[in-house]
PDB file of C-alpha atoms and ligand atoms in Angstrom:
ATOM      1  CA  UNK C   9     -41.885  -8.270 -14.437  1.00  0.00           C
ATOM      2  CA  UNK C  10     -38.050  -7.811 -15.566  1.00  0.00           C
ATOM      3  CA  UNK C  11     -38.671  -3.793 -15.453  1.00  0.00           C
ATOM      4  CA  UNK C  12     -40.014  -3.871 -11.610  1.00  0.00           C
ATOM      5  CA  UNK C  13     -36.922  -5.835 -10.662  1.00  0.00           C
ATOM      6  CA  UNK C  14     -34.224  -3.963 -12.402  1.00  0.00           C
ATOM      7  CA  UNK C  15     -35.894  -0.713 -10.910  1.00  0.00           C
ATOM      8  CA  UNK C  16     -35.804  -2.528  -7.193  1.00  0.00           C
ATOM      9  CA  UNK C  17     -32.192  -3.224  -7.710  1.00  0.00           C
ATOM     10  CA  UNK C  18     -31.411   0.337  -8.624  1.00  0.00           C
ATOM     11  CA  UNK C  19     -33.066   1.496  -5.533  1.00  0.00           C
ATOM     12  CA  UNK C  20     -31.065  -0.965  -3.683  1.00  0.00           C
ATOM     13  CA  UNK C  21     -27.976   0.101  -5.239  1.00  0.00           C
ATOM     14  CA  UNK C  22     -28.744   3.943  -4.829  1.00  0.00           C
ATOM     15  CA  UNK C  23     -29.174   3.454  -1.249  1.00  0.00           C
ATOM     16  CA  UNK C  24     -26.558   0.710   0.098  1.00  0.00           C
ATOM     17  CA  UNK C  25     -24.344   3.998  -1.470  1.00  0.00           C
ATOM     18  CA  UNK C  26     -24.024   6.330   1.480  1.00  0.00           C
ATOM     19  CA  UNK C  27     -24.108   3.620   3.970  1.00  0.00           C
ATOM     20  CA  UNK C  28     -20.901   2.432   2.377  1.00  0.00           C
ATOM     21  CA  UNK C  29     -18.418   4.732   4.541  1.00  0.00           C
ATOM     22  CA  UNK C  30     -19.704   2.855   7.581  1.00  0.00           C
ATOM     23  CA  UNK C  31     -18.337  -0.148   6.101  1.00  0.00           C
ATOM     24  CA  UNK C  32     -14.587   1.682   6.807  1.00  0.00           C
ATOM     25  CA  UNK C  33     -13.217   2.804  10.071  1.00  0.00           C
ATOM     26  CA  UNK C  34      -9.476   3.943  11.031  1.00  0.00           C
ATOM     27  CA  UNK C  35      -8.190   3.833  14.359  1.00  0.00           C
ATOM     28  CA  UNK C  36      -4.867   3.797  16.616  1.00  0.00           C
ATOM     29  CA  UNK C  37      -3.541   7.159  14.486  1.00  0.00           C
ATOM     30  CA  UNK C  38       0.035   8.514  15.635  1.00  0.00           C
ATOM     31  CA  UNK C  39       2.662  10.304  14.219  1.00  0.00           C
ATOM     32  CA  UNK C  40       6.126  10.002  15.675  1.00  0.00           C
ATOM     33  CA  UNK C  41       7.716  13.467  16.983  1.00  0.00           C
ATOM     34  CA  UNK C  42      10.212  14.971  14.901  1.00  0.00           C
ATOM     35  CA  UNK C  43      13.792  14.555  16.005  1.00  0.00           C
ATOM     36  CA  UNK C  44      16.020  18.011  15.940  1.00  0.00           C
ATOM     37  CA  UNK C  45      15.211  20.332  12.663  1.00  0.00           C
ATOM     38  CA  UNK C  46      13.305  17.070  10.351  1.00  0.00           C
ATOM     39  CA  UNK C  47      11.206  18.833   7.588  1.00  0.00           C
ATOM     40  CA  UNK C  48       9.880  15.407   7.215  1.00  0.00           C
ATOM     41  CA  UNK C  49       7.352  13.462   9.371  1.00  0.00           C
ATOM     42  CA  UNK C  50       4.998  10.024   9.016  1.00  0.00           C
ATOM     43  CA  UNK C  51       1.860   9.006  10.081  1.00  0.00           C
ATOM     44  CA  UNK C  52       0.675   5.711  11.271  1.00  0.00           C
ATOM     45  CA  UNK C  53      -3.045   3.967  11.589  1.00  0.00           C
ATOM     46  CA  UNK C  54      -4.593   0.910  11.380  1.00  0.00           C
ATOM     47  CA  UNK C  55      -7.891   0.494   9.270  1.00  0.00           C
ATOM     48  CA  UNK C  56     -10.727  -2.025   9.371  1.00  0.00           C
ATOM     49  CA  UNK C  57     -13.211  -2.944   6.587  1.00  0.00           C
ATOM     50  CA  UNK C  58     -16.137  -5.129   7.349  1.00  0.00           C
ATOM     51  CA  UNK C  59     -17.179  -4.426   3.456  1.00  0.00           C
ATOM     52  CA  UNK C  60     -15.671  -4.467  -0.168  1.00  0.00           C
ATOM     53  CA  UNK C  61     -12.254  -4.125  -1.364  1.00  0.00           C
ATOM     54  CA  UNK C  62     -11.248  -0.154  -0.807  1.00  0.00           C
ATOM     55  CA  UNK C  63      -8.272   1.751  -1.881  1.00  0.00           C
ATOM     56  CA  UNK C  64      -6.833   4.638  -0.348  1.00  0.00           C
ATOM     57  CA  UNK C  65      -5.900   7.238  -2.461  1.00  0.00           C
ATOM     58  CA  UNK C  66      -5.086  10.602  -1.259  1.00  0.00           C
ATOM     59  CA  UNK C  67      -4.570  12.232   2.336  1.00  0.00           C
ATOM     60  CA  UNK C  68      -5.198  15.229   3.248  1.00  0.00           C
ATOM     61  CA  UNK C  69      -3.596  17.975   6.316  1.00  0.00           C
ATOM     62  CA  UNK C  70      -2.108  21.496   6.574  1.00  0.00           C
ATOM     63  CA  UNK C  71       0.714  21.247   8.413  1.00  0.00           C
ATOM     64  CA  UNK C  72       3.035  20.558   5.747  1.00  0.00           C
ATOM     65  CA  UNK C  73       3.594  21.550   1.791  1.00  0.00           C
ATOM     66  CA  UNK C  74       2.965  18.148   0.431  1.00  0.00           C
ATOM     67  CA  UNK C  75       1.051  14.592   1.885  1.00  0.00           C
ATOM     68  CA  UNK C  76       1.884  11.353   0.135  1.00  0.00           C
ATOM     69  CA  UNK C  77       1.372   7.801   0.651  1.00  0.00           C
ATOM     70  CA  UNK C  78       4.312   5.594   1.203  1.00  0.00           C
ATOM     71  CA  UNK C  79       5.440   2.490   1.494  1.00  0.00           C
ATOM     72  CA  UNK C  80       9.161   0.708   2.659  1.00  0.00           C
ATOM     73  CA  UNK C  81      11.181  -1.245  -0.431  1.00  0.00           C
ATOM     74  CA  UNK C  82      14.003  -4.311   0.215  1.00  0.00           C
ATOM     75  CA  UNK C  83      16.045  -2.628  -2.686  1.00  0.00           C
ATOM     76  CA  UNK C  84      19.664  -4.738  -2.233  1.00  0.00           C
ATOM     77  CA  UNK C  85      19.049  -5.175   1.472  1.00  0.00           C
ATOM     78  CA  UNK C  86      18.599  -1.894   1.741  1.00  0.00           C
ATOM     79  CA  UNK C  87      14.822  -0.335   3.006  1.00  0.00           C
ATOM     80  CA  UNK C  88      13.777   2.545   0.585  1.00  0.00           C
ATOM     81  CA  UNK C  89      10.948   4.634   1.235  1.00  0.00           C
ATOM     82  CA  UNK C  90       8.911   5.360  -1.950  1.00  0.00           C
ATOM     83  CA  UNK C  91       6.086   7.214  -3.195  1.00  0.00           C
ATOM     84  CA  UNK C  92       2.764   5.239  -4.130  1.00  0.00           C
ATOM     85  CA  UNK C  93      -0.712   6.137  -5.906  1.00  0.00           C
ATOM     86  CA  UNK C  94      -2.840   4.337  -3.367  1.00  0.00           C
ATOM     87  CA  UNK C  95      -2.809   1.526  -0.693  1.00  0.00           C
ATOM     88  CA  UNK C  96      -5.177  -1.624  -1.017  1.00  0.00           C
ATOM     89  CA  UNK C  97      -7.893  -1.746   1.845  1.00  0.00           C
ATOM     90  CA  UNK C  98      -9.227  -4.729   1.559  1.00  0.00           C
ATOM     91  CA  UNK C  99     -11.809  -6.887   3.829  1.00  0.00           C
ATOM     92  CA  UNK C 100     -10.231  -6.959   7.239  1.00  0.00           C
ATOM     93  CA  UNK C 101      -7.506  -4.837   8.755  1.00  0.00           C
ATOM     94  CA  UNK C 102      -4.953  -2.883   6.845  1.00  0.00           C
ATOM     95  CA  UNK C 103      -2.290  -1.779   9.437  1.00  0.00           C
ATOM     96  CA  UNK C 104      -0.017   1.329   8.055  1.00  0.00           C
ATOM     97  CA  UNK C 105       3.218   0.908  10.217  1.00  0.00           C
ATOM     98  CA  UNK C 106       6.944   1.483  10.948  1.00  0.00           C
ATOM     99  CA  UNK C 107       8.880  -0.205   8.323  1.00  0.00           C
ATOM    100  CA  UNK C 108       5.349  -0.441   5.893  1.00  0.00           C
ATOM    101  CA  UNK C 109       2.792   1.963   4.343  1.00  0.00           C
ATOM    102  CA  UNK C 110       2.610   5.381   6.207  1.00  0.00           C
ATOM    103  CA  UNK C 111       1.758   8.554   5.486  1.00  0.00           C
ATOM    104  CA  UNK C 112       4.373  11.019   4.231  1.00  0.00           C
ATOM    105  CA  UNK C 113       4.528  14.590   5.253  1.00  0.00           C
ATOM    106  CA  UNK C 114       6.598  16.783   3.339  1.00  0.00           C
ATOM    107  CA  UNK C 115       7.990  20.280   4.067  1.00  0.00           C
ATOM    108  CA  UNK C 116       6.569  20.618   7.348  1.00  0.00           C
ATOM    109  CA  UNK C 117       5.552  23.969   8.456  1.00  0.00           C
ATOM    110  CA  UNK C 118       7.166  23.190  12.131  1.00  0.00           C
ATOM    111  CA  UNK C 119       8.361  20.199  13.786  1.00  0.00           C
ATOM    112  CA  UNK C 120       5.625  17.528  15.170  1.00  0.00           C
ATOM    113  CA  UNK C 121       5.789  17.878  18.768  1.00  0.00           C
ATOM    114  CA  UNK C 122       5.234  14.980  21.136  1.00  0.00           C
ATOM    115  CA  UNK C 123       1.376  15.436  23.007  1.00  0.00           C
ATOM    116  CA  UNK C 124       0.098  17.339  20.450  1.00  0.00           C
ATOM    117  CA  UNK C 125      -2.179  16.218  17.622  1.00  0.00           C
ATOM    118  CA  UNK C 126      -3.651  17.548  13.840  1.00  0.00           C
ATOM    119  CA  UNK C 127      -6.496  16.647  11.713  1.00  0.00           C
ATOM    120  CA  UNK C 128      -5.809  14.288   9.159  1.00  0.00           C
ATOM    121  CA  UNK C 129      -8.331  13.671   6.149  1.00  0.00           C
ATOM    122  CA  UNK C 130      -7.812  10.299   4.715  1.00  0.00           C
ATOM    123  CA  UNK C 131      -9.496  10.081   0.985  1.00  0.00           C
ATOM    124  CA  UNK C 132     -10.998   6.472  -0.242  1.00  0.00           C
ATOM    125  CA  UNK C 133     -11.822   5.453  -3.342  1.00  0.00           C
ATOM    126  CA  UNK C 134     -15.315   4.268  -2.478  1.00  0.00           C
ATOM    127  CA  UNK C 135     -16.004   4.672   1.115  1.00  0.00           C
ATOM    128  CA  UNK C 136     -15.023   8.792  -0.049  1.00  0.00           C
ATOM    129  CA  UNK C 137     -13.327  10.753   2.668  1.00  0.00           C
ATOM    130  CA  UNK C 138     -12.656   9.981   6.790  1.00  0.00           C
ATOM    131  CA  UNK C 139     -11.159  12.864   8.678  1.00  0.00           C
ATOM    132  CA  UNK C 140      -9.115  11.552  11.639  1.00  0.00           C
ATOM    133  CA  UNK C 141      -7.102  13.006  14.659  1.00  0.00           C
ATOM    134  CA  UNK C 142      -3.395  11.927  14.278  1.00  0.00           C
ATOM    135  CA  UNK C 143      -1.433  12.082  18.124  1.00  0.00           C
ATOM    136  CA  UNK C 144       1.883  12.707  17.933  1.00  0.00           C
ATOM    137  CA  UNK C 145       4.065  10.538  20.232  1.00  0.00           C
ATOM    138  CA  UNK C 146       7.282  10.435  21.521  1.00  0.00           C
ATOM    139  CA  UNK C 147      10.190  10.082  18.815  1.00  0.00           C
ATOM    140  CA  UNK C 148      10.864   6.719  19.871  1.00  0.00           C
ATOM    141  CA  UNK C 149       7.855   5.212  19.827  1.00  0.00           C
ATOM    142  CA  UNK C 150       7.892   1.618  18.846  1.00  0.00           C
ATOM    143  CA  UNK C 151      11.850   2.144  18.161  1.00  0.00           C
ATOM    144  CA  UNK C 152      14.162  -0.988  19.469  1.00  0.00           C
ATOM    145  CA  UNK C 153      16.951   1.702  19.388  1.00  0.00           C
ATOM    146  CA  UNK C 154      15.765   4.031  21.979  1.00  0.00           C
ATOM    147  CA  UNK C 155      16.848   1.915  25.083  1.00  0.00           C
ATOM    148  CA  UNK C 156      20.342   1.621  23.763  1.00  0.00           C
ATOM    149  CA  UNK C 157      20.597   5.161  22.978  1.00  0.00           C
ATOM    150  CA  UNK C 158      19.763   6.127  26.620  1.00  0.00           C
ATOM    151  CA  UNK C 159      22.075   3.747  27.685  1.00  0.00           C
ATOM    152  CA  UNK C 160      25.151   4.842  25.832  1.00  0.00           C
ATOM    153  CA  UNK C 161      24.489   8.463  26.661  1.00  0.00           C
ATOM    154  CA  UNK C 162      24.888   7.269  30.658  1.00  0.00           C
ATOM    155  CA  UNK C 163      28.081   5.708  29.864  1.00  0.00           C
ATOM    156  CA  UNK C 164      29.587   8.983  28.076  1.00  0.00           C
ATOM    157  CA  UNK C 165      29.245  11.551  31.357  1.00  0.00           C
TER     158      UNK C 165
HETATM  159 CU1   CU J 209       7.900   8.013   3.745  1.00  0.00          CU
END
């Protein structure tokens, strides 16, 4: 009786396995344009997980020497970018955003242009690896700044 019922709960296990990666999927993926000669870019997404606690831990692209994952630090008031080993997914959405966890491109072969996009291949602990297509979108996407910038250079002809 106990054997049959430990050997129905490996099956279980062995199969809920694959169907795991469903439980994960990544959307809204953009990249902001670099500005002038930047060797430096970030990526942005937003990820949803209807299943168990997750982790990312690596990404993955060619378009520059190294990919890390990031995240934005109050050190003294001021915001510090810094390197991380991986970024908690858990149940629900996990946004990766301006100011917050990104993506970190460094040494980039040539700058991101705006309308273009790359693969990306985003590597999770458990749900294993998710390639993606990351646009790349104007440099001031989602920046308060741009409006004033525009503005100013008016006033300066
Ligand atoms: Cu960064």
């Amino acid at each position: 009786m106990m054997k049959r019922f430990a050997l129905a709960a490996a099956i279980v296990l062995g199969l809920s396995t694959p169907s795991f990666a469903g439980d994960i999927s990544v959307e809204n993926v953009w990249a902001r344009a670099s500005a002038g000669m930047a060797r430096a870019g970030a990526a942005f997404l937003t990820i949803k997980n209807t299943g168990e606690a997750d982790k990312l831990v690596s990404a993955k692209a060619n378009i520059s020497k190294k990919v890390e994952l990031h995240t934005h630090i109050h050190d003294n008031g001021v915001m510090k970018m810094r390197q991380v080993e991986s970024v908690a997914v858990n149940n629900g959405m996990t946004m990766l955003q301006p100011g917050g966890d990104h993506i970190m491109f460094m040494g980039l072969n040539e700058g991101l242009k705006e309308g273009t996009s790359f693969p990306l291949t985003l590597v999770f602990e458990k749900a294993g690896e998710i390639n993606v297509e990351v646009m790349v979108k104007a440099a001031g996407a989602m920046g308060a700044s741009n409006g004033n910038m525009k503005h100013n250079m008016k006033k300066m002809q």
